[in-house]
Coordinates of C-alpha atoms in Angstrom, one line a residue:
Chain A
M133 CA -144.8 -47.6 175.1
A134 CA -147.2 -45.6 177.1
L135 CA -147.5 -43.2 180.0
G136 CA -146.9 -45.2 183.2
D137 CA -144.2 -47.4 181.8
I138 CA -141.2 -47.8 184.0
L139 CA -138.4 -45.9 182.3
I140 CA -135.8 -45.8 185.1
E141 CA -135.3 -48.6 187.5
V142 CA -132.4 -48.2 189.9
S143 CA -132.0 -51.1 192.4
N144 CA -129.7 -51.2 195.3
V145 CA -127.2 -48.9 193.6
A146 CA -124.1 -47.9 195.5
K147 CA -121.2 -45.8 194.6
H148 CA -118.0 -45.1 196.5
F149 CA -114.9 -43.2 195.6
G150 CA -111.5 -44.1 196.9
E151 CA -110.6 -47.0 199.2
G152 CA -109.6 -47.4 202.9
E153 CA -109.3 -44.3 204.9
T154 CA -110.0 -42.1 201.9
R155 CA -113.2 -44.0 200.9
V156 CA -116.2 -41.8 200.4
D157 CA -119.6 -43.4 200.0
A158 CA -121.5 -41.1 197.6
L159 CA -124.6 -43.5 197.3
R160 CA -125.7 -46.3 199.5
A161 CA -128.3 -48.8 198.4
V162 CA -130.5 -46.4 196.5
D163 CA -133.7 -47.7 194.9
L164 CA -135.6 -45.5 192.5
T165 CA -138.3 -46.0 189.9
V166 CA -139.4 -43.4 187.5
R167 CA -142.4 -43.8 185.1
A168 CA -143.1 -42.3 181.7
G169 CA -144.8 -38.8 182.1
E170 CA -143.3 -38.3 185.6
V171 CA -141.3 -35.2 186.4
I172 CA -139.2 -35.7 189.6
A173 CA -136.7 -33.6 191.5
L174 CA -133.6 -34.8 193.2
L175 CA -133.0 -32.6 196.2
G176 CA -130.4 -32.5 198.9
P177 CA -127.5 -30.6 200.3
S178 CA -124.2 -30.4 198.5
G179 CA -122.4 -33.8 198.6
S180 CA -125.6 -35.7 199.2
G181 CA -125.2 -37.8 196.0
K182 CA -127.7 -36.1 193.7
T183 CA -125.3 -35.5 190.8
T184 CA -123.7 -38.9 191.3
L185 CA -127.1 -40.5 190.9
L186 CA -127.9 -38.4 187.9
N187 CA -124.5 -39.4 186.3
I188 CA -125.3 -43.1 187.0
I189 CA -128.7 -42.8 185.4
G190 CA -127.0 -41.0 182.5
C191 CA -124.5 -43.8 182.0
I192 CA -121.7 -41.5 182.6
L193 CA -120.6 -43.0 185.9
A194 CA -120.5 -46.7 186.7
P195 CA -122.0 -47.7 190.0
S196 CA -119.9 -49.7 192.5
A197 CA -122.8 -52.1 192.9
G198 CA -126.5 -52.5 192.0
R199 CA -128.6 -52.7 188.9
V200 CA -129.8 -50.1 186.4
V201 CA -132.5 -50.7 183.9
L202 CA -133.3 -47.9 181.4
D203 CA -136.5 -48.0 179.2
G204 CA -136.8 -51.7 179.9
E205 CA -133.2 -52.5 178.9
P206 CA -130.8 -53.6 181.7
V207 CA -127.7 -51.5 181.2
F208 CA -125.8 -52.2 184.4
D209 CA -125.7 -55.2 186.7
G210 CA -122.4 -55.3 188.5
R211 CA -120.9 -54.2 185.2
W212 CA -121.9 -52.3 182.1
L213 CA -124.0 -54.6 179.9
R214 CA -123.5 -52.4 176.8
R215 CA -120.3 -51.2 175.3
D216 CA -121.7 -48.4 173.3
L217 CA -122.9 -46.2 176.1
R218 CA -122.7 -43.1 174.0
R219 CA -125.1 -44.6 171.5
L220 CA -127.4 -45.6 174.4
R221 CA -127.3 -41.9 175.6
L222 CA -127.9 -40.7 172.1
D223 CA -131.0 -43.0 171.7
K224 CA -132.5 -42.9 175.1
I225 CA -131.3 -39.9 177.1
G226 CA -131.5 -36.2 176.7
F227 CA -129.4 -33.9 178.9
I228 CA -130.2 -30.4 180.0
F229 CA -127.4 -28.5 181.7
Q230 CA -127.3 -25.7 184.2
A231 CA -125.1 -23.7 181.9
H232 CA -127.0 -24.9 178.8
N233 CA -123.6 -26.0 177.2
L234 CA -124.6 -25.1 173.7
L235 CA -121.8 -25.5 171.2
P236 CA -120.7 -21.9 170.6
F237 CA -119.7 -22.5 166.9
L238 CA -123.2 -23.7 165.9
T239 CA -126.3 -21.7 165.5
A240 CA -129.4 -22.5 167.7
E241 CA -130.8 -24.7 164.9
E242 CA -127.5 -26.5 164.3
N243 CA -127.2 -27.1 168.0
V244 CA -130.4 -29.0 167.9
A245 CA -129.8 -30.7 164.5
V246 CA -126.4 -32.0 165.6
V247 CA -128.0 -34.6 167.8
L248 CA -130.1 -35.8 164.9
D249 CA -127.1 -35.7 162.7
L250 CA -125.2 -38.0 165.1
A251 CA -128.2 -40.3 165.2
G252 CA -127.9 -40.7 161.4
L253 CA -130.9 -38.6 160.3
H254 CA -130.6 -36.9 156.9
A255 CA -129.4 -33.3 157.2
E256 CA -132.5 -31.7 155.8
E257 CA -134.8 -33.8 157.9
G258 CA -132.7 -32.9 160.9
R259 CA -133.0 -29.2 160.1
V260 CA -136.7 -29.4 159.7
R261 CA -137.2 -31.3 163.0
A262 CA -134.8 -28.8 164.8
R263 CA -136.8 -25.9 163.4
E264 CA -140.1 -27.5 164.5
L265 CA -138.8 -27.9 168.0
L266 CA -137.4 -24.4 168.2
D267 CA -140.7 -23.0 166.9
Y268 CA -142.6 -25.1 169.4
L269 CA -140.3 -23.7 172.2
E270 CA -140.9 -20.2 170.8
V271 CA -137.3 -19.6 169.8
G272 CA -137.7 -20.4 166.1
H273 CA -137.0 -16.7 165.3
R274 CA -133.6 -17.1 166.8
A275 CA -132.7 -20.3 164.8
K276 CA -129.8 -18.8 162.9
V277 CA -128.3 -17.1 165.9
K278 CA -125.2 -18.3 167.7
P279 CA -125.5 -19.0 171.5
A280 CA -123.4 -16.0 172.5
L281 CA -126.2 -13.8 171.2
L282 CA -129.1 -15.6 172.9
S283 CA -130.5 -14.5 176.2
G284 CA -130.3 -16.9 179.1
G285 CA -134.0 -18.0 178.7
E286 CA -133.6 -18.5 174.9
A287 CA -130.4 -20.5 175.3
Q288 CA -132.0 -22.7 177.9
R289 CA -135.0 -23.3 175.5
V290 CA -132.6 -24.2 172.7
A291 CA -130.8 -26.6 175.2
I292 CA -134.2 -28.2 175.9
A293 CA -134.9 -28.5 172.2
R294 CA -131.5 -30.3 171.8
A295 CA -132.3 -32.6 174.7
L296 CA -135.6 -33.5 173.1
A297 CA -134.5 -33.6 169.5
N298 CA -134.0 -37.4 169.2
R299 CA -137.2 -38.1 171.2
P300 CA -135.4 -39.6 174.2
R301 CA -137.6 -41.2 176.8
I302 CA -135.4 -40.1 179.7
I303 CA -134.5 -36.5 180.2
L304 CA -131.9 -35.6 182.8
A305 CA -131.6 -32.0 183.9
D306 CA -128.9 -30.5 186.1
E307 CA -130.1 -27.2 187.7
P308 CA -131.9 -26.3 184.4
T309 CA -133.5 -23.1 185.9
A310 CA -130.5 -21.9 188.0
A311 CA -129.8 -19.1 185.5
L312 CA -133.4 -18.0 185.1
D313 CA -135.7 -15.7 187.1
G314 CA -138.7 -17.2 188.9
A315 CA -141.3 -16.6 186.2
R316 CA -139.1 -17.9 183.4
A317 CA -138.0 -20.8 185.5
G318 CA -141.7 -21.8 186.0
L319 CA -142.3 -21.5 182.2
V320 CA -139.4 -23.6 181.4
M321 CA -140.5 -26.3 183.8
D322 CA -144.1 -26.2 182.5
L323 CA -142.7 -26.6 179.0
M324 CA -140.5 -29.5 180.0
R325 CA -143.5 -31.2 181.6
K326 CA -145.6 -30.7 178.6
L327 CA -143.0 -32.2 176.3
A328 CA -142.4 -35.1 178.7
V329 CA -146.1 -36.0 178.6
E330 CA -146.3 -35.6 174.8
Q331 CA -143.2 -37.7 174.2
E332 CA -144.1 -40.2 177.0
A333 CA -140.8 -39.4 178.6
C334 CA -139.8 -38.9 182.2
I335 CA -137.7 -36.0 183.6
V336 CA -135.2 -36.3 186.5
T337 CA -134.0 -32.9 187.6
V338 CA -131.4 -32.0 190.1
T339 CA -132.4 -28.6 191.6
H340 CA -132.1 -26.3 194.6
D341 CA -134.6 -23.9 193.1
E342 CA -137.5 -23.9 195.6
K343 CA -139.6 -21.6 193.3
I344 CA -140.2 -24.6 191.0
F345 CA -140.8 -27.4 193.6
D346 CA -144.5 -27.3 192.9
R347 CA -143.9 -28.2 189.3
F348 CA -142.7 -31.8 190.2
D349 CA -144.7 -34.9 190.7
R350 CA -142.2 -36.1 193.3
L351 CA -139.4 -34.6 195.3
I352 CA -136.7 -37.2 196.1
H353 CA -134.5 -36.1 199.0
L354 CA -131.0 -37.5 199.3
R355 CA -128.9 -37.2 202.4
D356 CA -125.5 -38.8 202.9
G357 CA -126.0 -40.9 199.8
R358 CA -129.4 -42.4 200.9
L359 CA -132.9 -41.7 199.9
A360 CA -134.3 -39.8 202.8
D361 CA -137.8 -39.3 201.7
A362 CA -139.9 -39.8 198.6
Chain B
M290 CA -122.6 -31.6 159.6
N291 CA -119.0 -30.8 159.5
L292 CA -118.1 -29.6 163.0
A293 CA -114.5 -28.8 162.1
L294 CA -115.5 -26.3 159.4
K295 CA -118.3 -24.8 161.6
D296 CA -115.8 -24.3 164.4
I297 CA -113.3 -22.7 162.0
R298 CA -115.9 -20.4 160.6
H299 CA -116.9 -19.4 164.1
G300 CA -113.4 -18.2 164.9
L301 CA -112.4 -17.4 161.4
F302 CA -110.3 -14.3 162.0
R303 CA -108.2 -16.1 164.7
F304 CA -107.9 -19.2 162.5
V305 CA -106.8 -17.1 159.5
L306 CA -104.2 -15.3 161.6
T307 CA -102.9 -18.6 162.9
C308 CA -102.7 -20.0 159.3
F309 CA -100.9 -16.8 158.2
G310 CA -98.4 -17.2 161.1
L311 CA -97.9 -20.8 160.1
G312 CA -97.7 -19.7 156.5
L313 CA -94.9 -17.3 157.3
L314 CA -93.0 -20.2 159.0
M315 CA -93.6 -22.3 155.9
T316 CA -92.3 -19.5 153.7
V317 CA -89.0 -19.6 155.6
V318 CA -88.9 -23.4 155.3
L319 CA -89.6 -23.2 151.6
A320 CA -87.1 -20.4 151.2
M321 CA -84.4 -22.6 152.8
I322 CA -85.3 -25.5 150.6
G323 CA -85.2 -23.2 147.6
I324 CA -81.8 -21.7 148.7
Y325 CA -80.5 -25.2 149.2
N326 CA -81.6 -26.3 145.7
G327 CA -80.4 -23.0 144.3
L328 CA -76.9 -23.5 145.8
V329 CA -76.7 -27.0 144.2
S330 CA -78.3 -25.9 141.0
D331 CA -76.0 -22.8 140.7
A332 CA -73.0 -24.9 141.4
L333 CA -73.8 -27.4 138.7
A334 CA -75.1 -24.8 136.2
V335 CA -71.6 -23.8 135.1
V336 CA -70.6 -27.4 134.7
K337 CA -73.7 -28.4 132.9
A338 CA -73.8 -25.4 130.6
P339 CA -71.2 -26.7 128.0
A340 CA -73.0 -30.1 127.8
A341 CA -69.6 -31.8 127.8
D342 CA -68.8 -35.4 128.1
V343 CA -65.2 -35.1 129.2
W344 CA -63.2 -32.4 130.9
V345 CA -59.4 -32.3 130.2
V346 CA -57.5 -30.4 132.9
E347 CA -54.1 -29.9 134.3
A348 CA -52.7 -33.1 135.9
G349 CA -52.8 -33.3 139.6
T350 CA -55.6 -30.8 139.9
K351 CA -59.3 -30.9 140.3
G352 CA -59.8 -28.1 137.8
P353 CA -61.1 -26.0 136.6
F354 CA -63.7 -25.3 139.3
A355 CA -62.5 -27.0 142.5
E356 CA -58.9 -26.0 141.8
A357 CA -57.0 -23.8 139.4
S358 CA -56.0 -25.5 136.2
S359 CA -53.8 -24.4 133.4
I360 CA -53.1 -26.4 130.2
P361 CA -51.7 -25.4 126.9
A362 CA -54.3 -23.9 124.6
D363 CA -53.2 -26.3 121.8
T364 CA -54.4 -29.2 123.9
R365 CA -57.7 -28.7 122.2
D366 CA -56.3 -29.7 118.8
A367 CA -54.8 -32.8 120.3
V368 CA -58.1 -33.8 122.1
A369 CA -60.2 -33.0 119.0
R370 CA -58.1 -35.5 117.0
M371 CA -58.6 -38.4 119.4
P372 CA -60.8 -41.3 118.4
G373 CA -64.5 -40.9 119.4
V374 CA -64.3 -37.1 120.0
A375 CA -67.0 -35.3 118.0
E376 CA -65.8 -31.8 119.0
A377 CA -63.7 -30.1 121.5
G378 CA -63.2 -26.6 122.8
A379 CA -60.9 -24.7 125.1
V380 CA -62.4 -22.7 127.9
N381 CA -61.3 -20.2 130.5
Y382 CA -63.0 -19.1 133.7
Q383 CA -62.3 -16.1 135.9
N384 CA -64.1 -13.7 138.3
V385 CA -64.0 -10.0 137.6
E386 CA -65.5 -6.9 139.1
A387 CA -66.7 -4.3 136.7
P388 CA -68.3 -0.9 137.2
H389 CA -71.5 -0.4 135.4
A390 CA -74.3 2.2 135.8
G391 CA -73.0 3.4 139.1
R392 CA -72.5 0.1 140.7
T393 CA -70.0 -2.7 140.7
L394 CA -70.9 -6.0 139.1
R395 CA -69.2 -9.1 140.2
L396 CA -69.1 -11.3 137.1
Y397 CA -68.0 -14.8 136.2
V398 CA -66.3 -14.5 132.8
V399 CA -66.4 -17.6 130.7
G400 CA -64.1 -17.5 127.7
Y401 CA -64.9 -19.9 124.9
E402 CA -64.3 -20.4 121.2
P403 CA -67.5 -19.5 119.3
G404 CA -68.6 -22.5 117.2
R405 CA -67.0 -24.9 119.7
P406 CA -68.2 -26.4 123.0
G407 CA -68.1 -24.2 126.0
G408 CA -70.5 -21.4 125.1
P409 CA -74.1 -20.8 126.1
Q410 CA -76.5 -23.5 125.1
R411 CA -79.5 -21.2 124.5
I412 CA -79.7 -17.5 123.9
A413 CA -82.8 -16.2 125.6
E414 CA -82.6 -12.7 124.1
G415 CA -80.5 -11.1 121.4
R416 CA -77.8 -13.2 119.6
G417 CA -74.7 -15.1 120.3
I418 CA -71.2 -13.7 119.9
G419 CA -70.5 -13.0 116.2
A420 CA -67.4 -10.9 116.2
G421 CA -63.9 -12.0 117.2
H422 CA -63.6 -9.5 120.0
F423 CA -65.4 -7.2 122.4
E424 CA -68.8 -8.8 122.4
L425 CA -70.4 -10.6 125.3
V426 CA -73.4 -12.6 126.1
A427 CA -74.6 -12.0 129.7
D428 CA -76.8 -13.8 132.2
R429 CA -80.0 -11.9 132.7
K430 CA -79.2 -11.6 136.5
T431 CA -76.3 -9.2 135.6
G432 CA -78.9 -6.6 134.8
L433 CA -77.2 -5.9 131.5
L434 CA -79.3 -5.3 128.4
P435 CA -78.5 -6.0 124.8
G436 CA -77.0 -2.9 123.2
E437 CA -75.4 -1.8 126.4
T438 CA -71.6 -1.8 126.9
I439 CA -69.5 -2.6 129.9
R440 CA -65.8 -2.2 130.6
L441 CA -63.9 -5.4 131.4
G442 CA -60.2 -4.9 132.1
R443 CA -58.9 -2.5 129.6
N444 CA -61.6 -3.0 126.9
R445 CA -65.3 -2.1 126.5
F446 CA -67.6 -4.9 125.5
A447 CA -70.9 -4.7 123.8
V448 CA -73.7 -6.9 125.2
V449 CA -75.2 -8.7 122.2
G450 CA -77.4 -11.4 124.0
L451 CA -78.8 -12.7 127.2
V452 CA -79.0 -16.1 128.7
D453 CA -80.7 -17.5 131.8
G454 CA -79.4 -19.5 134.7
A455 CA -75.7 -19.1 134.0
M456 CA -73.6 -18.5 137.1
N457 CA -70.8 -20.0 139.2
S458 CA -71.0 -21.8 142.5
G459 CA -70.9 -18.5 144.4
G460 CA -73.9 -17.3 142.6
D461 CA -72.0 -14.7 140.5
P462 CA -73.8 -14.3 137.1
A463 CA -71.8 -15.3 134.1
V464 CA -70.8 -13.4 131.0
Y465 CA -69.5 -15.2 127.9
V466 CA -66.7 -13.7 125.9
T467 CA -64.4 -15.1 123.2
L468 CA -61.5 -17.2 124.5
A469 CA -59.1 -14.7 123.1
D470 CA -60.7 -11.8 125.0
A471 CA -60.8 -13.9 128.2
M472 CA -57.1 -14.7 127.9
A473 CA -56.3 -11.1 127.3
L474 CA -58.5 -10.1 130.3
Q475 CA -56.5 -12.5 132.4
T476 CA -53.1 -11.4 131.3
E477 CA -53.1 -7.8 130.2
L478 CA -51.8 -5.4 132.7
D479 CA -53.0 -1.9 133.0
P480 CA -50.7 0.8 131.4
A481 CA -49.0 1.8 134.6
A482 CA -48.1 -1.8 135.5
Q483 CA -47.0 -2.4 131.9
R484 CA -44.6 0.5 132.2
V485 CA -43.2 -0.8 135.4
Q486 CA -42.7 -4.2 133.9
A487 CA -41.1 -2.7 130.8
A488 CA -38.7 -0.6 133.0
R489 CA -37.5 -3.8 134.8
G490 CA -36.9 -5.4 131.4
A491 CA -39.7 -8.0 131.6
V492 CA -41.0 -9.1 128.2
S493 CA -44.8 -9.0 127.9
V494 CA -45.9 -12.4 126.8
K495 CA -49.5 -13.2 126.1
S496 CA -50.5 -16.4 127.9
A497 CA -51.3 -19.4 125.7
S498 CA -52.8 -21.5 128.4
V499 CA -56.5 -22.3 129.1
A500 CA -58.3 -23.7 132.1
A501 CA -59.7 -26.8 130.5
V502 CA -60.6 -28.4 127.2
I503 CA -64.0 -29.9 127.0
A504 CA -64.9 -32.6 124.6
R505 CA -68.2 -34.0 123.3
M506 CA -68.2 -37.6 122.2
A507 CA -69.5 -39.0 119.0
P508 CA -72.6 -41.2 119.4
G509 CA -71.6 -44.7 120.8
A510 CA -68.0 -43.6 121.6
D511 CA -66.4 -44.8 124.8
V512 CA -65.9 -42.0 127.3
D513 CA -63.8 -44.2 129.6
L514 CA -61.4 -45.1 126.8
L515 CA -60.9 -41.4 126.0
T516 CA -60.3 -40.5 129.7
A517 CA -57.8 -43.4 130.0
T518 CA -56.0 -42.2 126.9
V519 CA -55.8 -38.6 128.0
R520 CA -54.4 -39.7 131.4
Q521 CA -51.5 -41.3 129.6
W522 CA -50.2 -37.8 129.0
K523 CA -48.5 -37.0 132.2
H524 CA -49.4 -33.3 132.2
L525 CA -53.1 -33.8 131.7
A526 CA -56.0 -35.3 133.7
A527 CA -59.5 -36.2 132.4
L528 CA -62.8 -36.2 134.2
T529 CA -66.1 -37.3 132.9
Q530 CA -69.0 -35.0 133.2
V531 CA -70.4 -37.0 136.1
E532 CA -67.1 -36.9 138.0
Q533 CA -66.8 -33.2 137.4
E534 CA -70.3 -32.7 138.9
E535 CA -69.6 -34.9 141.9
L536 CA -66.3 -33.1 142.4
L537 CA -67.9 -29.8 142.4
L538 CA -70.6 -30.8 144.9
V539 CA -68.1 -32.5 147.2
S540 CA -65.3 -29.9 147.1
V541 CA -67.0 -26.6 146.4
V542 CA -70.5 -26.5 147.9
D543 CA -70.4 -29.4 150.4
K544 CA -70.0 -27.3 153.6
A545 CA -72.5 -24.7 152.5
R546 CA -74.9 -27.5 151.4
R547 CA -74.6 -29.3 154.8
Q548 CA -74.9 -26.0 156.7
I549 CA -78.2 -25.2 154.9
G550 CA -79.3 -28.8 155.2
L551 CA -78.8 -28.8 158.9
F552 CA -80.5 -25.4 159.3
L553 CA -83.4 -26.8 157.2
G554 CA -83.6 -29.8 159.6
I555 CA -83.8 -27.5 162.6
L556 CA -86.3 -25.3 160.9
L557 CA -88.5 -28.3 160.1
S558 CA -88.3 -29.5 163.7
V559 CA -89.3 -26.0 165.0
S560 CA -92.2 -26.0 162.6
A561 CA -93.3 -29.4 163.8
V562 CA -93.2 -28.2 167.4
V563 CA -95.1 -25.0 166.6
I564 CA -97.8 -27.0 164.6
A565 CA -98.1 -29.5 167.5
L566 CA -98.5 -26.6 170.0
I567 CA -101.1 -24.8 168.0
I568 CA -103.2 -28.0 167.4
Y569 CA -102.9 -29.1 171.0
T570 CA -103.9 -25.6 172.3
M571 CA -106.8 -25.5 169.9
T572 CA -108.0 -28.9 171.2
M573 CA -107.5 -28.0 174.9
E574 CA -109.7 -24.9 174.4
K575 CA -112.5 -27.1 173.2
L576 CA -112.4 -29.7 176.0
K577 CA -115.7 -28.6 177.5
Q578 CA -117.4 -28.7 174.0
I579 CA -115.9 -32.2 173.4
A580 CA -117.3 -33.3 176.8
T581 CA -120.7 -32.0 175.7
L582 CA -120.4 -33.9 172.4
K583 CA -119.5 -37.0 174.3
L584 CA -122.4 -36.6 176.7
I585 CA -125.0 -36.1 173.9
G586 CA -123.7 -39.3 172.3
A587 CA -121.1 -38.3 169.7
P588 CA -118.9 -41.2 168.8
D589 CA -115.1 -41.0 169.0
R590 CA -114.8 -40.8 165.3
T591 CA -116.8 -37.5 165.3
I592 CA -114.4 -36.0 167.9
V593 CA -111.3 -37.4 166.2
A594 CA -112.6 -36.0 162.8
L595 CA -113.1 -32.6 164.4
I596 CA -109.5 -32.4 165.6
V597 CA -107.8 -34.1 162.7
Q598 CA -109.7 -32.2 160.0
Q599 CA -108.8 -28.9 161.7
A600 CA -105.2 -29.9 162.0
L601 CA -105.0 -30.8 158.3
I602 CA -106.8 -27.7 157.2
L603 CA -104.4 -25.6 159.3
G604 CA -101.4 -27.4 157.8
A605 CA -102.7 -27.2 154.3
S606 CA -103.5 -23.5 154.6
G607 CA -100.1 -22.8 156.1
W608 CA -98.4 -24.7 153.3
A609 CA -100.5 -22.9 150.6
I610 CA -99.8 -19.4 152.1
G611 CA -96.2 -20.3 152.5
L612 CA -96.0 -21.4 148.9
M613 CA -97.8 -18.3 147.6
L614 CA -95.5 -16.0 149.6
I615 CA -92.3 -17.7 148.5
L616 CA -93.3 -17.8 144.9
S617 CA -94.1 -14.1 145.0
V618 CA -90.8 -13.0 146.7
K619 CA -88.3 -15.6 145.5
D620 CA -87.0 -13.5 142.6
Y621 CA -86.0 -10.8 145.0
F622 CA -83.4 -13.0 146.7
P623 CA -79.9 -12.2 145.8
R624 CA -79.2 -15.8 145.0
R625 CA -81.4 -18.2 143.1
V626 CA -84.2 -19.9 145.0
V627 CA -85.1 -23.0 143.1
L628 CA -88.4 -24.7 144.1
E629 CA -89.0 -28.0 142.5
P630 CA -92.5 -29.4 142.5
F631 CA -91.1 -32.6 144.1
N632 CA -89.7 -30.6 147.1
V633 CA -92.9 -28.7 147.5
M634 CA -94.9 -31.9 147.5
V635 CA -92.5 -33.6 149.9
L636 CA -92.9 -30.6 152.3
A637 CA -96.7 -31.0 152.0
G638 CA -96.3 -34.6 152.9
I639 CA -94.1 -33.7 155.9
I640 CA -96.6 -31.1 157.1
A641 CA -99.5 -33.6 156.7
A642 CA -97.6 -36.1 158.7
V643 CA -96.7 -33.5 161.4
C644 CA -100.3 -32.4 161.6
L645 CA -101.5 -36.0 162.0
L646 CA -98.9 -36.7 164.7
S647 CA -99.7 -33.4 166.4
S648 CA -103.4 -34.0 166.3
A649 CA -102.7 -37.4 167.9
L650 CA -101.7 -35.4 171.1
G651 CA -105.0 -33.5 170.9
V652 CA -107.0 -36.6 170.2
R653 CA -105.4 -38.3 173.2
A654 CA -106.4 -35.4 175.4
A655 CA -109.9 -35.4 174.0
M656 CA -110.4 -39.1 174.5
K657 CA -109.5 -38.7 178.2
V658 CA -112.2 -36.0 178.7
D659 CA -114.9 -37.2 181.0
P660 CA -118.3 -36.4 179.6
A661 CA -119.4 -35.7 183.2
T662 CA -117.4 -32.5 183.0
A663 CA -120.0 -31.1 180.7
L664 CA -122.5 -31.3 183.6
G665 CA -120.2 -29.0 185.6
S666 CA -120.0 -31.5 188.4

């Protein structure tokens, strides 16, 4: 495990919805490789296949064809090769959402600790780890606060802490800065990059936010389900 | 981390209100169960009170409760002398309305022979009847107190003792008087009516008939043999205690019992639908959070536990609130509300089953949720 390891390998992946006249090809023969420490952006107009690709990498959506290898483990090759995809997500993948999607009935600390609880970590250890992450992300003072009382930036940092809690090597982010102003968006991206490097993880981000394009190692353009440029 | 409890705590006020609403519904269900039990219990109370083995009544009747029965008072002597009979007593039953303390009491007057079967089994307060006339022992629900007097017919009676749970199938509380007083109460006319009868030359004859004779058997004696022997007298019929109880339930309270039973069934069905709706709605409101949980890797058992635990907590809280409410108001009902621990536990079991079934609907909806919906795509 080191920086430079291939963490995401998508080969010849296609995805279509519907059949016959109603068939829509969302992805066509997409190849993508992402290494540890890399922070990449998926760009493209609406309907270009960005979210579909993100969902396939997140093991939420099955491709119609192709092969997906995550952190060295083949997970799809014409069919899912693992039945416990949720466990796979829990162990290997962290998600950051546009609307942070924190559980409203848990405090900031509990929102982070819940992932560790699901992973089987002892409650006290989980709480300590959650607190460390929140402190690191400078929202430790809001640990006992429910999401409804957090500002947009605070909530997003808690969401990042949750995505990183179980030390996943693949972090998928869907418009993570859409709700933030330019300065705060840049800070969040810098923070994500720093954590990715520290955890030897990669980050794949779907974004339209031009203000943060300079924060990415690569910009992957998708158009009509194909990689247009890399 | 118990997500169900965390979620409940988050929306505690709303959850408590929901539980309270369900609790009120459970109060009604428990009240109906109690009323149903009370009806049966009240109906049987008057039959069980004398602790008889055999009831001797008028031939061709289902007396003295389902139908009127009148037999000669000296039948008691004949029955008492029969083989196997330990003791026998004549009894009389009638309803009267008596003014007392500015209101009218509807009373069920039981006439019996003190020292013989037919009287109250246990005096709760005061003493039993000691004088030959004008004393009575009343059920506590009459509101009468020892030392008070009440006018029954033409005579004033002193309340000397109280009993509990003595009433007829209509729920009218009982008063016990001597058989002689009861027979007088039944036959004595008021003075004006007496004068009319005297004017038309009618001779006033005091009735010497009673409603029934009850017998207690000696240990080891054959009840069936006694009933068969009594039936050989053409003017008498004999019923065992069990037959008398069955007769009362079938003839007297059957319709009311079925009516309440059916209503109880409807009420339970409505409760089941309400519980199902509440739980389903609670789940549907959490679909986005469930999708998030799925996306971050929560296994199905975590999501099922979230829904099922909340459903069971809701049901248990509703049941507990309902039980507390009915226990605190049951004594204000005009008729007895009898809640047996068995009934209460059976209702708990039914609610638990309903909650589990209802949560199955929610679980089904939750299992169908696509984790991708958490991404907002």
